[in-house]
XYZ file of C-alpha atoms in Angstrom:
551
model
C -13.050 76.259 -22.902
C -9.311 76.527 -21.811
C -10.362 75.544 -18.231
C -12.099 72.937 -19.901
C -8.801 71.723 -21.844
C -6.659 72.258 -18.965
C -8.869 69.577 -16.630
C -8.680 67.352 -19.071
C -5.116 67.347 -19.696
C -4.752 67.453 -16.080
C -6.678 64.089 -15.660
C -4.811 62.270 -18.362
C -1.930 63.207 -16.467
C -3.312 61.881 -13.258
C -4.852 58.793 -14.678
C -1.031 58.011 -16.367
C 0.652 58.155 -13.428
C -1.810 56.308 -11.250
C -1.659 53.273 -14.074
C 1.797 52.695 -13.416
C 1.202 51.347 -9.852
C -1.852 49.179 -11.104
C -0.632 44.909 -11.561
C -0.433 44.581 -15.238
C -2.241 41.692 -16.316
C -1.572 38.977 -18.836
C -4.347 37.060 -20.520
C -3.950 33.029 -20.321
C -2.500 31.672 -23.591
C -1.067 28.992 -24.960
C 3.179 28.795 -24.928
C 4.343 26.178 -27.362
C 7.886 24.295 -26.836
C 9.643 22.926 -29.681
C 13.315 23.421 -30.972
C 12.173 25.988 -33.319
C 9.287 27.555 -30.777
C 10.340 30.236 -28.800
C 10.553 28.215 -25.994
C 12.963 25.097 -26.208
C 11.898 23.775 -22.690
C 9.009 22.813 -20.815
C 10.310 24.274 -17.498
C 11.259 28.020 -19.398
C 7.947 28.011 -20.494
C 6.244 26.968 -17.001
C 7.720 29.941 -15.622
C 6.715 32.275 -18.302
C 2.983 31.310 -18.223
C 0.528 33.081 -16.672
C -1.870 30.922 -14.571
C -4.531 29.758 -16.035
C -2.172 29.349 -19.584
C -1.541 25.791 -21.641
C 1.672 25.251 -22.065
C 1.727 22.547 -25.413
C 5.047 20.334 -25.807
C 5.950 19.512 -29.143
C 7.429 15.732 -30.352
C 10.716 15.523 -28.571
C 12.803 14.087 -26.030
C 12.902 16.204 -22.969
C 15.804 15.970 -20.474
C 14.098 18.026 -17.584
C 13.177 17.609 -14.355
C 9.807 19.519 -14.249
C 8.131 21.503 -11.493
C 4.495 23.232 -11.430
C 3.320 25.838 -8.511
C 0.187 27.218 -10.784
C -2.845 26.548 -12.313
C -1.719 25.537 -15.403
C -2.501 22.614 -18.561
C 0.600 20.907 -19.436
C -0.228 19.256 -22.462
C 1.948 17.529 -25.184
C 0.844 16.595 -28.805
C 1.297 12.736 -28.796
C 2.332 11.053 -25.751
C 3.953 8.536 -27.860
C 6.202 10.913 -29.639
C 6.457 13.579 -26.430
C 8.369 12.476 -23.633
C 10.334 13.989 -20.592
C 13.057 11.919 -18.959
C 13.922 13.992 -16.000
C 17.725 15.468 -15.791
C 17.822 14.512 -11.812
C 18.317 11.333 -10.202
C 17.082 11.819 -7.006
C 13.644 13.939 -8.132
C 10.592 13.053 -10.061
C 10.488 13.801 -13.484
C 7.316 16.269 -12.851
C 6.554 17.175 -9.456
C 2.987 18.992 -8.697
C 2.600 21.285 -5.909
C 2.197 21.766 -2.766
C 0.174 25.082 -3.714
C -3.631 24.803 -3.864
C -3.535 24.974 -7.367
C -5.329 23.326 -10.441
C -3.796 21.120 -12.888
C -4.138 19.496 -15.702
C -1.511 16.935 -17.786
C -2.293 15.461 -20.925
C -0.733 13.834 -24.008
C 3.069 13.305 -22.789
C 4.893 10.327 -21.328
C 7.263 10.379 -18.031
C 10.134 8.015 -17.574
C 13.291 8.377 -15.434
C 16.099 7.664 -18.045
C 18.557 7.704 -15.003
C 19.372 5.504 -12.570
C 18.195 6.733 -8.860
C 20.999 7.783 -6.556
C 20.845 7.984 -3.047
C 22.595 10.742 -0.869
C 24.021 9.784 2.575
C 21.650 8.585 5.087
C 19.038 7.743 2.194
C 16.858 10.623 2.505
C 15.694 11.281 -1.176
C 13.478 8.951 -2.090
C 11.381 11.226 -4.779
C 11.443 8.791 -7.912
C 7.876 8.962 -9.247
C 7.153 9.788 -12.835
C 5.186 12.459 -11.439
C 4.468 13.089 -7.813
C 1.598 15.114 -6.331
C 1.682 16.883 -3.164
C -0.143 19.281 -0.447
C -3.390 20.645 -2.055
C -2.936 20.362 -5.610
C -5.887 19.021 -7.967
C -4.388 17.363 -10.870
C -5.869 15.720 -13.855
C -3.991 13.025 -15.665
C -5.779 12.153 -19.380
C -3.896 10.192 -21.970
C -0.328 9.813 -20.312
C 2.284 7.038 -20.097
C 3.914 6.543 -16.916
C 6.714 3.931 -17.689
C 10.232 2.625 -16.110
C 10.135 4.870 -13.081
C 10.390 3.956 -9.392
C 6.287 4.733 -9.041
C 5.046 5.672 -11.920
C 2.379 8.281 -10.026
C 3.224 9.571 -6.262
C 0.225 11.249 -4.051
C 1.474 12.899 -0.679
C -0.006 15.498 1.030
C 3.570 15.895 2.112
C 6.061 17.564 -0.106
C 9.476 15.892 -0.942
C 12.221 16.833 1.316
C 14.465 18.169 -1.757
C 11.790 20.468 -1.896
C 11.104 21.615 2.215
C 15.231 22.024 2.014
C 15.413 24.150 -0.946
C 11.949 26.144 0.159
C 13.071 26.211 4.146
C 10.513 24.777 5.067
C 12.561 21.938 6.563
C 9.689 21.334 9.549
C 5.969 20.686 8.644
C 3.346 19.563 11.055
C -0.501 18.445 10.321
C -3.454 19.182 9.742
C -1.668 18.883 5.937
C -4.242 19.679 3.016
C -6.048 16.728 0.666
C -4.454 16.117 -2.483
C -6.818 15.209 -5.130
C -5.657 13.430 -8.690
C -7.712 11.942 -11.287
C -6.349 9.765 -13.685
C -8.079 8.095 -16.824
C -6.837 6.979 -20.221
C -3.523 6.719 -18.859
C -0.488 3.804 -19.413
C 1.088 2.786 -16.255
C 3.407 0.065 -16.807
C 7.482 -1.274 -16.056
C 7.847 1.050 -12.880
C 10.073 -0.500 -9.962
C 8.079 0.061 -7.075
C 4.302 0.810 -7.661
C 2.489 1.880 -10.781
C 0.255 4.440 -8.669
C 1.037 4.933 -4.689
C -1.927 6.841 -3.070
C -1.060 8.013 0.465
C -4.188 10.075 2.307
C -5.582 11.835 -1.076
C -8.631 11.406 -3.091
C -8.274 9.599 -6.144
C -10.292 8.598 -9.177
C -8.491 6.189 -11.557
C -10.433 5.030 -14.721
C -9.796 3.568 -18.107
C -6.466 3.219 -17.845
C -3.906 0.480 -18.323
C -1.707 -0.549 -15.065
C 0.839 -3.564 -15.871
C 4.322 -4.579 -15.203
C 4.837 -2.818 -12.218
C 5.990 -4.191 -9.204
C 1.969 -4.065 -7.051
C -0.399 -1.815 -9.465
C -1.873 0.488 -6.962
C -0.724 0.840 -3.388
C -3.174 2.855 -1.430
C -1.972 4.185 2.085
C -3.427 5.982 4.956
C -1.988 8.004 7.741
C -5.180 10.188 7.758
C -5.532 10.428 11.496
C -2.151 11.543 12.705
C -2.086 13.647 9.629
C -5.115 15.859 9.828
C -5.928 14.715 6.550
C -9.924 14.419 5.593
C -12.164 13.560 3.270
C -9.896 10.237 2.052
C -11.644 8.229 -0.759
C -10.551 6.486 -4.114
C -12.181 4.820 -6.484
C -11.128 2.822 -8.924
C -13.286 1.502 -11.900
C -12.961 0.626 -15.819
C -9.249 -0.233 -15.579
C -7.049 -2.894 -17.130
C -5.114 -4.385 -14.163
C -2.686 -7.087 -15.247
C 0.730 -8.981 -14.953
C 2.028 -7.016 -11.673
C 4.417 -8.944 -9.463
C 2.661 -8.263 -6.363
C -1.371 -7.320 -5.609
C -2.909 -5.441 -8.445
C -4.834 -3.426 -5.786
C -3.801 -3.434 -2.307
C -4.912 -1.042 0.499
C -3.724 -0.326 3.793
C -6.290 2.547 4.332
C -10.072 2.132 6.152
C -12.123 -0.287 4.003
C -15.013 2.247 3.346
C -11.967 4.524 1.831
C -12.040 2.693 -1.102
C -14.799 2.062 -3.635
C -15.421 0.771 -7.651
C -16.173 -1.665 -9.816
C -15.557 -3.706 -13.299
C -11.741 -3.938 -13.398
C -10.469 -6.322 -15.485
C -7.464 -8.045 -13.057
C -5.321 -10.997 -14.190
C -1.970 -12.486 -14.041
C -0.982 -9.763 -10.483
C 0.669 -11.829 -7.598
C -2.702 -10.910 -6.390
C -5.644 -8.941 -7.991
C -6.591 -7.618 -4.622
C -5.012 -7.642 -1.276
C -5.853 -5.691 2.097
C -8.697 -4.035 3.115
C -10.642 -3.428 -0.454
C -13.916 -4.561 -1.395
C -14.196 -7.277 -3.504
C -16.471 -5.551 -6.117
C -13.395 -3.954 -7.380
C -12.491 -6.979 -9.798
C -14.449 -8.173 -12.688
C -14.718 -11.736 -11.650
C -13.076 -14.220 -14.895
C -15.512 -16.833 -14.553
C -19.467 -16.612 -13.693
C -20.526 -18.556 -10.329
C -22.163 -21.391 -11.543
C -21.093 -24.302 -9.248
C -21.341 -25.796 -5.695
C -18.735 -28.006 -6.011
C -15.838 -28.105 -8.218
C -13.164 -31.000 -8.297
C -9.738 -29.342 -9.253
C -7.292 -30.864 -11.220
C -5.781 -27.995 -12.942
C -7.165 -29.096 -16.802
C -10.709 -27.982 -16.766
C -9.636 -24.489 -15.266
C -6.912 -22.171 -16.697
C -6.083 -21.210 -13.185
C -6.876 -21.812 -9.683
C -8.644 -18.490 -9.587
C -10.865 -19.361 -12.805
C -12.138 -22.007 -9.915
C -12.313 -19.657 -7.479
C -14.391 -17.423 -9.532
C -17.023 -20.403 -10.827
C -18.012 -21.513 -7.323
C -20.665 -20.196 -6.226
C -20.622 -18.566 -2.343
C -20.571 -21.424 -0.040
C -19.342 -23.903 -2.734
C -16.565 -26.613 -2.271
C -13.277 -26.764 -4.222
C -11.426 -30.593 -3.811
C -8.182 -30.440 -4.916
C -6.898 -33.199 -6.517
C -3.024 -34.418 -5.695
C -0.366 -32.005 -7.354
C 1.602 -28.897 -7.251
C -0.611 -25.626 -8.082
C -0.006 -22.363 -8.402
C -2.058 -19.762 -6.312
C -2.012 -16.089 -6.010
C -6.035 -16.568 -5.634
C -8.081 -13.790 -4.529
C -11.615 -14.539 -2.220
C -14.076 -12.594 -2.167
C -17.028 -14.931 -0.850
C -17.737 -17.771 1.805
C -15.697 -21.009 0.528
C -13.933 -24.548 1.090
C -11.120 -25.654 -0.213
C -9.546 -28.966 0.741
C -7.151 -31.740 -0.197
C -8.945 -34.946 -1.601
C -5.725 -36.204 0.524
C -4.104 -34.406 3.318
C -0.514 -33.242 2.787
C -0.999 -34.521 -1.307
C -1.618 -30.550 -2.395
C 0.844 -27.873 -2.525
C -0.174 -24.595 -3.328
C 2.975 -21.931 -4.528
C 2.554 -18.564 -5.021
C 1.717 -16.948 -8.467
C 3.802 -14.387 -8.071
C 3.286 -13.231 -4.268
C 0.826 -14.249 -2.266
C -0.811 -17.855 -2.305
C -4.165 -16.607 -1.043
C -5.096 -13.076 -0.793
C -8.464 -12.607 1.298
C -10.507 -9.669 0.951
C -14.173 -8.244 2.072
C -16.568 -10.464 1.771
C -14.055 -13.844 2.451
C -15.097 -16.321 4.876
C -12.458 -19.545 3.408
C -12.105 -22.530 5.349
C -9.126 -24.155 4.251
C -8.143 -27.501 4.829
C -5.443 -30.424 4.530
C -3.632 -27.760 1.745
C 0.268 -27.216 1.778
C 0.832 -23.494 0.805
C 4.524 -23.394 -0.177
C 7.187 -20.655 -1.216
C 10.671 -20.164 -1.951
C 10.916 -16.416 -0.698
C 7.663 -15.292 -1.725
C 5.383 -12.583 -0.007
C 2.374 -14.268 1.912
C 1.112 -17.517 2.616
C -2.351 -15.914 3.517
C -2.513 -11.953 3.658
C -6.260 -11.232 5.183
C -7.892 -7.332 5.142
C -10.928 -6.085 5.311
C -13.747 -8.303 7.369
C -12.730 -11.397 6.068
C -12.296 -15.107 8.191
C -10.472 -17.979 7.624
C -10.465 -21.577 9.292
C -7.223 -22.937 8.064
C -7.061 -26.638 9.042
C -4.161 -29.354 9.541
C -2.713 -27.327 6.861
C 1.146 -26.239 6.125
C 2.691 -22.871 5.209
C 6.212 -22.290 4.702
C 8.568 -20.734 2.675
C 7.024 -17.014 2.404
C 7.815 -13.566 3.592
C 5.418 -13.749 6.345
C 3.440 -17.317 6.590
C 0.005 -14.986 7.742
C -0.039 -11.050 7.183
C -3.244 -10.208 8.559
C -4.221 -6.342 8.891
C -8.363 -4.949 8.817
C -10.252 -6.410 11.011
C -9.691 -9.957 9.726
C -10.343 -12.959 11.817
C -8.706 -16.518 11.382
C -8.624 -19.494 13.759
C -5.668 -22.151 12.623
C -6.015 -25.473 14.193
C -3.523 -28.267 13.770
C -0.880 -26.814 11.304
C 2.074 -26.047 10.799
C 3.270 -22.540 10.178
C 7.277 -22.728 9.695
C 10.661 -21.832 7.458
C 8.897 -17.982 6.965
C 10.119 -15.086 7.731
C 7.616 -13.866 10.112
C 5.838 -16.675 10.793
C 2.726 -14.401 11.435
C 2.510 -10.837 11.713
C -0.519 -9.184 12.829
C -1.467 -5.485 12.342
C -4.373 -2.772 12.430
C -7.495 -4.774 14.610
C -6.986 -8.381 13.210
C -7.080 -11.587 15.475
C -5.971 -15.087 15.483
C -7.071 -17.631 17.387
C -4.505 -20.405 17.281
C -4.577 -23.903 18.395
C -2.634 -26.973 18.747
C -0.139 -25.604 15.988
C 3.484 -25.916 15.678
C 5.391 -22.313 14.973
C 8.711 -23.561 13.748
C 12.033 -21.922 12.633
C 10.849 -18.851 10.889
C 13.827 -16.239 10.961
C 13.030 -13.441 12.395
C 9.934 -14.365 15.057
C 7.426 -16.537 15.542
C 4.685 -13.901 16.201
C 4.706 -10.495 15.481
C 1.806 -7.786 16.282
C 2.879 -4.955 15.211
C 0.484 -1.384 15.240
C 2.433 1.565 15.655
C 0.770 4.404 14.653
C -2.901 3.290 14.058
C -5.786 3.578 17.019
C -6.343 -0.474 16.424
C -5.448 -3.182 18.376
C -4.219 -6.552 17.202
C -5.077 -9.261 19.043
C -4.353 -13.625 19.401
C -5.017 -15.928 21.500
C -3.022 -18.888 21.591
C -3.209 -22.649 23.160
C -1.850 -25.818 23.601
C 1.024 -24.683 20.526
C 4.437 -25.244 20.267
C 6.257 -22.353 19.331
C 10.220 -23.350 18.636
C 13.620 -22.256 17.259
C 12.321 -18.945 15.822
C 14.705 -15.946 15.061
C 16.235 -13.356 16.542
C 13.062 -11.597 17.981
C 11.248 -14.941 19.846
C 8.268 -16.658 20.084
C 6.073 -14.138 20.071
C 6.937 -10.221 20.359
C 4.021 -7.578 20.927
C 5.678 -4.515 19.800
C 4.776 -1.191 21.914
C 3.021 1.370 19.999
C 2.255 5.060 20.078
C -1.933 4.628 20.160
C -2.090 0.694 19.426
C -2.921 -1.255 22.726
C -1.953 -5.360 21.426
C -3.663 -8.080 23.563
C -2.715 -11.415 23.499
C -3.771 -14.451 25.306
C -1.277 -17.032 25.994
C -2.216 -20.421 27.641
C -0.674 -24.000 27.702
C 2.195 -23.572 24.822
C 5.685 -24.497 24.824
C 7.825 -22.011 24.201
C 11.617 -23.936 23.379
C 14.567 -22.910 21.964
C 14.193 -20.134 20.570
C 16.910 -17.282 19.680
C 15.156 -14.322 21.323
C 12.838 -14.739 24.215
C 9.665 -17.028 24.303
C 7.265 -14.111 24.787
C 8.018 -10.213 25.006
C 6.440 -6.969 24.511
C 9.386 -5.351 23.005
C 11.171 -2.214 23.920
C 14.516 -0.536 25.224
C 15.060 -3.263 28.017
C 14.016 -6.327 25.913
C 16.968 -5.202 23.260
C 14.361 -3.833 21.053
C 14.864 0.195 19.672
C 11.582 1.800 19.458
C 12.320 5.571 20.236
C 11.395 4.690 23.706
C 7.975 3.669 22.717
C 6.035 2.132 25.855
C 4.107 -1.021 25.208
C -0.108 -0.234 25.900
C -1.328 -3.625 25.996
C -2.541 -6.705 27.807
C -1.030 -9.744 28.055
C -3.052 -12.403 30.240
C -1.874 -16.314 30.049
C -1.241 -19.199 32.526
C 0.884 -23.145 32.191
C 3.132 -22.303 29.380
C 6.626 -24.415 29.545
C 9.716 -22.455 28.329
C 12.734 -24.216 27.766
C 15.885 -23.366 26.304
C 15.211 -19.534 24.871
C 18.778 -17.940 23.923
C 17.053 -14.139 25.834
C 15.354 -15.509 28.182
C 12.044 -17.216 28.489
C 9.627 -13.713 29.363
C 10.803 -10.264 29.050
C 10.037 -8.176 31.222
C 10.145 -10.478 34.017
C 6.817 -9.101 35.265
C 5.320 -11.724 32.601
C 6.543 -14.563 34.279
C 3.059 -15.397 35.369
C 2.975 -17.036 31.825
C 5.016 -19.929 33.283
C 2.820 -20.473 36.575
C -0.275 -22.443 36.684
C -2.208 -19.911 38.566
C -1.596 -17.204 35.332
C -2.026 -13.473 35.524
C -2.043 -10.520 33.604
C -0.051 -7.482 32.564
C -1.466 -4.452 31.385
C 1.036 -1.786 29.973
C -2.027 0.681 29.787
């Protein structure tokens, strides 16, 4: 028996000692913050919780700058009566990540109270009411994201505040898919964009996104990222009253999906390469041919939405406003050419997404400053027809694969008179390109395996900016083609036609231009640079032709 009681005394011993080498672990609770809790901020009581815990804000004003790097629900009793401010200017109020972790927000409001500040050479540019990054999966139910620079930030990237203060300064792809799902949440009053989605997944629905400056930017890098598995959708929302698009995508067109969103009163309600499914449409398509005259419809896009697909809009004399999104096969005309002016809304006059086939004709789109004439994504095609656009940030934006053949207009006073991008094409025909600032014709690719492409004939192309006629930037992976017959290229303050680059006075980081240029019987007169550059284009000017590859 005393052997017995000696073993066991022995073990107990043992067992003691081992124990204090074992992790000791916490069960997940819930850590409340108030200014009688024991925990009078957020951030204390983010570090004290054990993954897996809730931490639960209490009705107060928050001055914090908030960071999460665990699975954790951040969750706040009323997000009308909870809300966090941030207490840096250069930083997000929360930021998310870039651990693979699982979160979960709920029931607070973020707004930067303070004004952003810049440090020297502009590298901080973290000013999202919260911002997402690397592999985190974050839920967003029942916030308000108001008065910030974006209102919600996706990266797979994390800010560089936080690669300095972490060391790691250098990161290179693949980079892992963040994934954020938002629903029941405010978005309204930010700067920049209400919700910027660059190469994540994203589901946004039943939420509220208004007063921002475009409503949700979508952006995709995915290939020189090492990013996969890109989609959002976006359904059920209330999308209204942003200055710019209230959906616009750069990303693929099958990367973006959804359905029933109500959209009115954006600069756009959809620009780039989305669907047109996306918006509810405000009228049902009743009509093959509607006369406008501005009384019968509340707005040029109530038309728009009442024809039916290959209907006729006449426009009656007047000055309309636009900011019209098409989503089907349509004309619109002047009852009288040069009698219709069309201004932007807020940005763009006409905004043309999958599913557009317009043919526009005798119509004057006008701007003081604003963002597009046309801006084309997607599949879409235009005809535009002894038709005017001036005034805008770039007279034609087209990226996707959109296709548009101009033909006796008159595209002038812009600032890029067109600028083409991803694998778009122009064809362009007996046209004048007049005195837009910067250049006549831009393509412009520089990271994307797409190739932008116009061919242009019998045009007049004169007294453009400081970058030509037309300029085919060189690109990294982009190979621009451009055919170039019979147009007279005068006076204008760069050269007539160049592909860009250290010797044609353009700073690319030595970037070599890829693509063809082919073209015969141009005249150039009068070009401040030069008529070609290089001079190896100079076939443009001889009636014989040639053709340049850079490949």
């Amino acid at each position: 028996m005393r052997r017995m009681s000696q073993f066991i005394s022995l073990s107990a011993a043992l067992l003691l000692v081992a124990s204090s080498f074992l992790p000791i672990f916490v069960e997940a609770k819930t850590l409340t913050v108030c200014s009688a809790c024991n925990y009078l901020s957020i951030q204390e009581a983010i570090d004290a919780a054990q993954p897996g815990s809730t931490v639960l804000a209490k009705e107060g004003l928050y001055e914090e700058s908030l960071r999460i790097n665990k699975d954790l629900t951040l969750k706040g009793t009323d997000s009308k009566k909870v809300k966090v401010t941030g207490a840096e200017k250069d930083r997000s109020v929360l930021f998310i990540g870039p651990a693979d972790i699982t979160v979960r927000v709920e029931g607070l409001t973020f707004s930067m109270s303070k004004k952003p500040e810049t440090t020297k050479g502009g590298k901080y540019h973290d000013l999202s009411g919260i911002r997402v990054s690397g592999g985190a999966k974050v839920t967003i139910v029942g916030c308000s994201l108001l008065e910030n620079k974006n209102g919600l930030s996706v990266n797979p990237i994390a800010p560089e505040w936080f690669r300095e203060s972490s060391g790691a300064t250098s990161m290179s792809p693949p980079y892992p898919t963040p994934e954020v799902t938002v629903r029941e949440t405010t978005v309204s009053n930010n700067s920049s964009q209400g919700i910027n989605l660059l190469s994540c997944k994203g589901t946004i629905r039943n939420s509220k996104i208004s007063g921002n400056n475009t409503g949700i930017l979508i952006l995709e890098v995915a290939q020189e990222m090492g990013v996969k598995d890109v989609q959002v959708s976006i359904s059920d929302n209330r999308i209204s009253d942003n200055g710019g698009p209230g959906i616009f995508s750069y990303a693929d067109l099958e990367d973006v999906e959804g359905s029933n969103n109500v959209m009115e009163g954006n600069g756009a309600e959809l620009g780039g390469n989305v669907p047109g499914t996306l918006r509810k449409p405000l009228r049902e398509a009743t009509k093959k041919k509607i006369v406008f005259t501005g009384e019968k419809y509340p707005t040029l896009q109530h038309a728009v939405d009442a024809a039916l697909p290959k209907a006729k809009i006449v426009m009656e004399e007047g000055d309309y406003k636009g900011g019209i999104t098409i989503t089907k096969e349509l004309t619109i005309e002047a009852r009288e050419a040069g009698a219709v002016i069309v201004r932007p809304n807020k940005g763009h006059v006409i905004s043309l997404v999958e599913g557009a086939n317009l043919r526009l004709e005798g119509v004057k789109l006008a701007a003081d400053g604003g963002a597009y004439g046309v801006q084309g994504g997607g599949t879409a095609k235009a005809l535009i027809e002894d038709s005017n656009i001036s005034g805008h940030g770039s007279g034609l934006w087209l990226i996707g694969s959109t296709r548009v053949k101009i033909i006796s207009s008159d595209i002038s006073r812009n600032h890029w008179g067109m600028r083409l991008r991803q694998s778009s094409h122009a064809d362009i025909e007996k046209t004048t390109i007049a005195k837009n600032q910067l250049v006549g014709i831009e393509l412009d690719d520089l990271t994307r395996l797409r190739s932008p492409s116009i061919e242009i004939r019998k045009s007049t192309i004169t007294q453009n900016g400081q970058r030509g006629g037309i300029l085919l930037k060189p690109a990294l992976k982009s190979q621009a083609e451009a055919v170039i017959e019979g147009n007279d290229f005068i006076e204008n303050k760069g050269y007539g036609v160049s592909v860009g680059g250290h010797s044609c006075g353009l700073s690319l980081h030595q970037l070599r231009f890829q693509g063809v240029v082919e073209g015969r019987d141009n005249h150039f007169q009068g070009n401040e640079k030069g008529s070609v550059c290089p001079t190896s284009l100079d076939f443009l000017m001889k009636k014989e032709g040639g053709k340049f590859s850079g490949k």
